[in-house]
Amino acid sequence: AQKVTQAQTEISVVEKEDVTLDCVYETRDTTYYLFWYKQPPSGELVFLIRRNSFDEQNEISGRYSWNFQKSTSSFNFTITASQVVDSAVYFCALSEAVDAGNMLTFGGGTRLMVKP
Amino acid sequence: EAQVTQNPRYLITVTGKKLTVTCSQNMNHEYMSWYRQDPGLGLRQIYYSMNVEVTDKGDVPEGYKVSRKEKRNFPLILESPSPNQTSLYFCASSFQEGTEQFFGPGTRLTVL
């Protein structure tokens, strides 16, 4: 069965530091999709990025970047020059092509606290 | 504005009193799902729907019902709520499998 592990339950940084959130996944499917979501203190889930298993190209969006490595089954997320507004819980998630329900399997989340 | 809406946002009820949480999306998405979020257990899928009149169980369907009579709506029904259904519930929709899911704002349910 698929599994997503976010080993870091909480990270605390000072504003302007760079921070990397780790995500390791397990799946037997050759076609799968990886996601990152942000859950700010207000509670909603905000979509950040989607990657399919055939696209290992890293991506940068402003201060955010993602490193997808199939060889290590990892999909890590880096925030450069962190800001207080980045404080949130971040979830990594996986869905498999074989799953008819498009079910997302979430990791346990990493709570990021950015202090001024 | 493209969005998923849920109502109510907060609900306190008592054991056994039937309730419905509504979910609506305006993006013409095929897929809709319900998830619950619990401390220490993360987010888990309850039910999903691939299209009108097509629904199926997710990981934790016990105690819940759903229906999909219209493409935009996917209500979650608790026929006889129990305290272990106290949770934060999210509705989500997506265009097709493998695409990003857009989540509603969440419904915090407390069953006394």
GROMACS .gro file of N, CA and C in nm, chain A:
model
  348
    1ALA      N    1   0.084  -0.119   0.000
    1ALA     CA    2   0.000   0.000   0.000
    1ALA      C    3   0.088   0.125   0.000
    2GLN      N    4   0.032   0.232  -0.047
    2GLN     CA    5   0.110   0.355  -0.056
    2GLN      C    6   0.126   0.418   0.080
    3LYS      N    7   0.234   0.492   0.095
    3LYS     CA    8   0.263   0.556   0.224
    3LYS      C    9   0.346   0.680   0.199
    4VAL      N   10   0.321   0.782   0.279
    4VAL     CA   11   0.398   0.906   0.272
    4VAL      C   12   0.449   0.937   0.412
    5THR      N   13   0.577   0.963   0.422
    5THR     CA   14   0.638   0.991   0.552
    5THR      C   15   0.702   1.129   0.552
    6GLN      N   16   0.663   1.207   0.649
    6GLN     CA   17   0.726   1.336   0.673
    6GLN      C   18   0.787   1.326   0.811
    7ALA      N   19   0.914   1.301   0.814
    7ALA     CA   20   0.981   1.269   0.940
    7ALA      C   21   0.988   1.389   1.035
    8GLN      N   22   0.990   1.508   0.980
    8GLN     CA   23   0.999   1.628   1.063
    8GLN      C   24   0.859   1.669   1.106
    9THR      N   25   0.830   1.656   1.233
    9THR     CA   26   0.696   1.694   1.277
    9THR      C   27   0.687   1.845   1.300
   10GLU      N   28   0.797   1.904   1.347
   10GLU     CA   29   0.799   2.048   1.371
   10GLU      C   30   0.935   2.105   1.337
   11ILE      N   31   0.934   2.219   1.272
   11ILE     CA   32   1.059   2.290   1.244
   11ILE      C   33   1.039   2.435   1.283
   12SER      N   34   1.139   2.490   1.350
   12SER     CA   35   1.133   2.630   1.388
   12SER      C   36   1.255   2.701   1.330
   13VAL      N   37   1.232   2.810   1.259
   13VAL     CA   38   1.341   2.887   1.200
   13VAL      C   39   1.317   3.034   1.229
   14VAL      N   40   1.422   3.111   1.208
   14VAL     CA   41   1.411   3.255   1.219
   14VAL      C   42   1.392   3.311   1.078
   15GLU      N   43   1.314   3.414   1.070
   15GLU     CA   44   1.285   3.475   0.940
   15GLU      C   45   1.414   3.494   0.859
   16LYS      N   46   1.401   3.471   0.729
   16LYS     CA   47   1.507   3.484   0.628
   16LYS      C   48   1.595   3.360   0.619
   17GLU      N   49   1.576   3.266   0.710
   17GLU     CA   50   1.650   3.139   0.695
   17GLU      C   51   1.586   3.057   0.584
   18ASP      N   52   1.668   2.973   0.521
   18ASP     CA   53   1.615   2.874   0.428
   18ASP      C   54   1.576   2.749   0.506
   19VAL      N   55   1.472   2.681   0.460
   19VAL     CA   56   1.428   2.561   0.530
   19VAL      C   57   1.382   2.458   0.428
   20THR      N   58   1.416   2.332   0.454
   20THR     CA   59   1.375   2.223   0.366
   20THR      C   60   1.287   2.125   0.441
   21LEU      N   61   1.173   2.096   0.383
   21LEU     CA   62   1.079   2.000   0.440
   21LEU      C   63   1.092   1.870   0.362
   22ASP      N   64   1.114   1.762   0.435
   22ASP     CA   65   1.139   1.634   0.371
   22ASP      C   66   1.011   1.554   0.350
   23CYS      N   67   1.008   1.479   0.241
   23CYS     CA   68   0.895   1.391   0.212
   23CYS      C   69   0.949   1.266   0.144
   24VAL      N   70   0.917   1.152   0.200
   24VAL     CA   71   0.956   1.023   0.142
   24VAL      C   72   0.829   0.943   0.119
   25TYR      N   73   0.819   0.879   0.004
   25TYR     CA   74   0.696   0.808  -0.028
   25TYR      C   75   0.725   0.663  -0.066
   26GLU      N   76   0.621   0.581  -0.056
   26GLU     CA   77   0.628   0.442  -0.099
   26GLU      C   78   0.509   0.413  -0.188
   27THR      N   79   0.534   0.350  -0.299
   27THR     CA   80   0.427   0.308  -0.388
   27THR      C   81   0.476   0.197  -0.477
   28ARG      N   82   0.385   0.109  -0.517
   28ARG     CA   83   0.420   0.002  -0.610
   28ARG      C   84   0.380   0.041  -0.752
   29ASP      N   85   0.307   0.148  -0.764
   29ASP     CA   86   0.259   0.191  -0.894
   29ASP      C   87   0.372   0.261  -0.969
   30THR      N   88   0.375   0.246  -1.099
   30THR     CA   89   0.477   0.316  -1.177
   30THR      C   90   0.429   0.454  -1.220
   31THR      N   91   0.299   0.472  -1.215
   31THR     CA   92   0.242   0.603  -1.247
   31THR      C   93   0.175   0.657  -1.122
   32TYR      N   94   0.226   0.767  -1.075
   32TYR     CA   95   0.171   0.826  -0.952
   32TYR      C   96   0.193   0.977  -0.956
   33TYR      N   97   0.131   1.043  -0.861
   33TYR     CA   98   0.135   1.189  -0.857
   33TYR      C   99   0.167   1.233  -0.716
   34LEU      N  100   0.248   1.334  -0.706
   34LEU     CA  101   0.291   1.386  -0.577
   34LEU      C  102   0.246   1.531  -0.563
   35PHE      N  103   0.210   1.567  -0.443
   35PHE     CA  104   0.155   1.700  -0.417
   35PHE      C  105   0.214   1.755  -0.288
   36TRP      N  106   0.212   1.887  -0.281
   36TRP     CA  107   0.234   1.955  -0.154
   36TRP      C  108   0.115   2.049  -0.131
   37TYR      N  109   0.068   2.048  -0.004
   37TYR     CA  110  -0.039   2.137   0.037
   37TYR      C  111   0.008   2.213   0.162
   38LYS      N  112  -0.046   2.334   0.175
   38LYS     CA  113  -0.016   2.417   0.292
   38LYS      C  114  -0.145   2.435   0.372
   39GLN      N  115  -0.135   2.420   0.504
   39GLN     CA  116  -0.250   2.444   0.590
   39GLN      C  117  -0.212   2.553   0.689
   40PRO      N  118  -0.248   2.677   0.661
   40PRO     CA  119  -0.216   2.787   0.753
   40PRO      C  120  -0.301   2.776   0.878
   41PRO      N  121  -0.274   2.860   0.977
   41PRO     CA  122  -0.351   2.855   1.103
   41PRO      C  123  -0.501   2.868   1.083
   42SER      N  124  -0.544   2.932   0.977
   42SER     CA  125  -0.687   2.947   0.951
   42SER      C  126  -0.753   2.815   0.912
   43GLY      N  127  -0.674   2.714   0.877
   43GLY     CA  128  -0.727   2.578   0.860
   43GLY      C  129  -0.754   2.528   0.721
   44GLU      N  130  -0.757   2.613   0.622
   44GLU     CA  131  -0.786   2.563   0.488
   44GLU      C  132  -0.665   2.492   0.430
   45LEU      N  133  -0.687   2.413   0.329
   45LEU     CA  134  -0.578   2.340   0.261
   45LEU      C  135  -0.554   2.407   0.126
   46VAL      N  136  -0.431   2.452   0.108
   46VAL     CA  137  -0.397   2.527  -0.012
   46VAL      C  138  -0.302   2.444  -0.097
   47PHE      N  139  -0.339   2.421  -0.220
   47PHE     CA  140  -0.256   2.345  -0.313
   47PHE      C  141  -0.133   2.426  -0.350
   48LEU      N  142  -0.015   2.360  -0.349
   48LEU     CA  143   0.109   2.427  -0.384
   48LEU      C  144   0.167   2.375  -0.516
   49ILE      N  145   0.177   2.242  -0.529
   49ILE     CA  146   0.240   2.188  -0.648
   49ILE      C  147   0.197   2.045  -0.672
   50ARG      N  148   0.202   2.004  -0.797
   50ARG     CA  149   0.174   1.867  -0.839
   50ARG      C  150   0.288   1.822  -0.930
   51ARG      N  151   0.329   1.697  -0.913
   51ARG     CA  152   0.431   1.636  -0.997
   51ARG      C  153   0.386   1.496  -1.034
   52ASN      N  154   0.404   1.455  -1.160
   52ASN     CA  155   0.376   1.316  -1.193
   52ASN      C  156   0.507   1.238  -1.194
   53SER      N  157   0.496   1.109  -1.187
   53SER     CA  158   0.612   1.023  -1.167
   53SER      C  159   0.709   1.023  -1.284
   54PHE      N  160   0.666   1.075  -1.398
   54PHE     CA  161   0.753   1.074  -1.515
   54PHE      C  162   0.825   1.207  -1.533
   55ASP      N  163   0.801   1.298  -1.444
   55ASP     CA  164   0.860   1.430  -1.458
   55ASP      C  165   0.946   1.460  -1.336
   56GLU      N  166   1.075   1.435  -1.347
   56GLU     CA  167   1.164   1.456  -1.234
   56GLU      C  168   1.228   1.593  -1.234
   57GLN      N  169   1.185   1.676  -1.324
   57GLN     CA  170   1.243   1.809  -1.330
   57GLN      C  171   1.208   1.887  -1.204
   58ASN      N  172   1.307   1.948  -1.145
   58ASN     CA  173   1.282   2.030  -1.027
   58ASN      C  174   1.209   2.158  -1.067
   59GLU      N  175   1.142   2.214  -0.970
   59GLU     CA  176   1.062   2.332  -1.001
   59GLU      C  177   1.087   2.442  -0.900
   60ILE      N  178   1.084   2.563  -0.950
   60ILE     CA  179   1.100   2.680  -0.863
   60ILE      C  180   0.984   2.773  -0.890
   61SER      N  181   0.926   2.821  -0.780
   61SER     CA  182   0.819   2.920  -0.792
   61SER      C  183   0.844   3.025  -0.685
   62GLY      N  184   0.903   3.133  -0.724
   62GLY     CA  185   0.935   3.238  -0.629
   62GLY      C  186   1.034   3.189  -0.524
   63ARG      N  187   0.993   3.193  -0.398
   63ARG     CA  188   1.081   3.147  -0.290
   63ARG      C  189   1.070   2.997  -0.266
   64TYR      N  190   0.978   2.934  -0.336
   64TYR     CA  191   0.954   2.791  -0.318
   64TYR      C  192   1.026   2.710  -0.426
   65SER      N  193   1.081   2.596  -0.386
   65SER     CA  194   1.138   2.505  -0.484
   65SER      C  195   1.115   2.362  -0.438
   66TRP      N  196   1.109   2.272  -0.536
   66TRP     CA  197   1.081   2.133  -0.506
   66TRP      C  198   1.185   2.046  -0.576
   67ASN      N  199   1.229   1.944  -0.503
   67ASN     CA  200   1.330   1.851  -0.554
   67ASN      C  201   1.271   1.711  -0.553
   68PHE      N  202   1.245   1.657  -0.672
   68PHE     CA  203   1.185   1.525  -0.686
   68PHE      C  204   1.293   1.427  -0.730
   69GLN      N  205   1.318   1.324  -0.649
   69GLN     CA  206   1.418   1.224  -0.684
   69GLN      C  207   1.356   1.085  -0.671
   70LYS      N  208   1.331   1.023  -0.784
   70LYS     CA  209   1.272   0.889  -0.783
   70LYS      C  210   1.367   0.787  -0.724
   71SER      N  211   1.497   0.808  -0.741
   71SER     CA  212   1.594   0.711  -0.691
   71SER      C  213   1.588   0.695  -0.540
   72THR      N  214   1.550   0.802  -0.473
   72THR     CA  215   1.539   0.796  -0.326
   72THR      C  216   1.394   0.808  -0.280
   73SER      N  217   1.300   0.806  -0.375
   73SER     CA  218   1.157   0.820  -0.344
   73SER      C  219   1.132   0.941  -0.254
   74SER      N  220   1.188   1.052  -0.295
   74SER     CA  221   1.172   1.172  -0.213
   74SER      C  222   1.120   1.288  -0.296
   75PHE      N  223   1.048   1.376  -0.231
   75PHE     CA  224   0.991   1.494  -0.297
   75PHE      C  225   0.999   1.607  -0.195
   76ASN      N  226   1.117   1.667  -0.184
   76ASN     CA  227   1.143   1.766  -0.080
   76ASN      C  228   1.108   1.907  -0.124
   77PHE      N  229   1.076   1.987  -0.027
   77PHE     CA  230   1.025   2.123  -0.048
   77PHE      C  231   1.113   2.220   0.027
   78THR      N  232   1.166   2.320  -0.044
   78THR     CA  233   1.253   2.419   0.018
   78THR      C  234   1.190   2.557   0.008
   79ILE      N  235   1.191   2.626   0.120
   79ILE     CA  236   1.149   2.766   0.121
   79ILE      C  237   1.275   2.849   0.143
   80THR      N  238   1.300   2.939   0.053
   80THR     CA  239   1.418   3.026   0.062
   80THR      C  240   1.376   3.157   0.128
   81ALA      N  241   1.461   3.205   0.214
   81ALA     CA  242   1.435   3.334   0.282
   81ALA      C  243   1.295   3.332   0.344
   82SER      N  244   1.276   3.243   0.438
   82SER     CA  245   1.144   3.223   0.497
   82SER      C  246   1.088   3.352   0.557
   83GLN      N  247   0.955   3.357   0.560
   83GLN     CA  248   0.885   3.473   0.616
   83GLN      C  249   0.784   3.423   0.719
   84VAL      N  250   0.743   3.511   0.805
   84VAL     CA  251   0.647   3.474   0.910
   84VAL      C  252   0.519   3.417   0.848
   85VAL      N  253   0.480   3.467   0.733
   85VAL     CA  254   0.357   3.420   0.667
   85VAL      C  255   0.370   3.276   0.617
   86ASP      N  256   0.491   3.224   0.616
   86ASP     CA  257   0.510   3.084   0.577
   86ASP      C  258   0.476   2.988   0.691
   87SER      N  259   0.454   3.040   0.808
   87SER     CA  260   0.419   2.955   0.922
   87SER      C  261   0.288   2.881   0.893
   88ALA      N  262   0.296   2.750   0.896
   88ALA     CA  263   0.181   2.667   0.859
   88ALA      C  264   0.221   2.521   0.879
   89VAL      N  265   0.123   2.434   0.858
   89VAL     CA  266   0.152   2.292   0.848
   89VAL      C  267   0.156   2.257   0.700
   90TYR      N  268   0.259   2.188   0.659
   90TYR     CA  269   0.276   2.151   0.520
   90TYR      C  270   0.262   2.000   0.506
   91PHE      N  271   0.179   1.962   0.408
   91PHE     CA  272   0.153   1.821   0.384
   91PHE      C  273   0.204   1.780   0.247
   92CYS      N  274   0.271   1.668   0.245
   92CYS     CA  275   0.306   1.601   0.121
   92CYS      C  276   0.202   1.492   0.098
   93ALA      N  277   0.164   1.468  -0.026
   93ALA     CA  278   0.060   1.368  -0.053
   93ALA      C  279   0.088   1.296  -0.183
   94LEU      N  280   0.031   1.177  -0.194
   94LEU     CA  281   0.054   1.090  -0.309
   94LEU      C  282  -0.079   1.036  -0.357
   95SER      N  283  -0.099   1.028  -0.488
   95SER     CA  284  -0.211   0.952  -0.542
   95SER      C  285  -0.157   0.862  -0.652
   96GLU      N  286  -0.219   0.746  -0.664
   96GLU     CA  287  -0.174   0.647  -0.760
   96GLU      C  288  -0.272   0.639  -0.877
   97ALA      N  289  -0.220   0.615  -0.994
   97ALA     CA  290  -0.305   0.605  -1.112
   97ALA      C  291  -0.403   0.488  -1.103
   98VAL      N  292  -0.361   0.383  -1.031
   98VAL     CA  293  -0.448   0.266  -1.021
   98VAL      C  294  -0.567   0.289  -0.929
   99ASP      N  295  -0.562   0.395  -0.852
   99ASP     CA  296  -0.668   0.421  -0.756
   99ASP      C  297  -0.783   0.493  -0.823
  100ALA      N  298  -0.895   0.427  -0.837
  100ALA     CA  299  -1.009   0.486  -0.908
  100ALA      C  300  -1.065   0.607  -0.834
  101GLY      N  301  -1.043   0.612  -0.704
  101GLY     CA  302  -1.102   0.719  -0.626
  101GLY      C  303  -1.020   0.845  -0.620
  102ASN      N  304  -0.906   0.847  -0.691
  102ASN     CA  305  -0.819   0.965  -0.685
  102ASN      C  306  -0.783   1.001  -0.542
  103MET      N  307  -0.770   0.899  -0.457
  103MET     CA  308  -0.747   0.923  -0.316
  103MET      C  309  -0.607   0.979  -0.294
  104LEU      N  310  -0.601   1.081  -0.213
  104LEU     CA  311  -0.472   1.134  -0.170
  104LEU      C  312  -0.431   1.066  -0.041
  105THR      N  313  -0.312   1.012  -0.039
  105THR     CA  314  -0.253   0.961   0.086
  105THR      C  315  -0.160   1.069   0.136
  106PHE      N  316  -0.192   1.120   0.253
  106PHE     CA  317  -0.116   1.231   0.308
  106PHE      C  318  -0.008   1.183   0.405
  107GLY      N  319   0.100   1.257   0.409
  107GLY     CA  320   0.195   1.240   0.518
  107GLY      C  321   0.138   1.304   0.643
  108GLY      N  322   0.210   1.288   0.752
  108GLY     CA  323   0.161   1.338   0.879
  108GLY      C  324   0.172   1.490   0.894
  109GLY      N  325   0.241   1.553   0.801
  109GLY     CA  326   0.253   1.698   0.806
  109GLY      C  327   0.376   1.744   0.883
  110THR      N  328   0.428   1.859   0.843
  110THR     CA  329   0.538   1.925   0.914
  110THR      C  330   0.491   2.064   0.953
  111ARG      N  331   0.495   2.091   1.082
  111ARG     CA  332   0.456   2.224   1.129
  111ARG      C  333   0.578   2.315   1.122
  112LEU      N  334   0.569   2.417   1.042
  112LEU     CA  335   0.679   2.513   1.028
  112LEU      C  336   0.644   2.640   1.103
  113MET      N  337   0.733   2.680   1.191
  113MET     CA  338   0.716   2.804   1.264
  113MET      C  339   0.829   2.898   1.225
  114VAL      N  340   0.794   3.011   1.171
  114VAL     CA  341   0.893   3.110   1.131
  114VAL      C  342   0.882   3.227   1.227
  115LYS      N  343   0.991   3.251   1.301
  115LYS     CA  344   0.989   3.356   1.402
  115LYS      C  345   1.052   3.482   1.348
  116PRO      N  346   0.997   3.596   1.386
  116PRO     CA  347   1.052   3.724   1.335
  116PRO      C  348   1.192   3.749   1.390
   0.00000   0.00000   0.00000
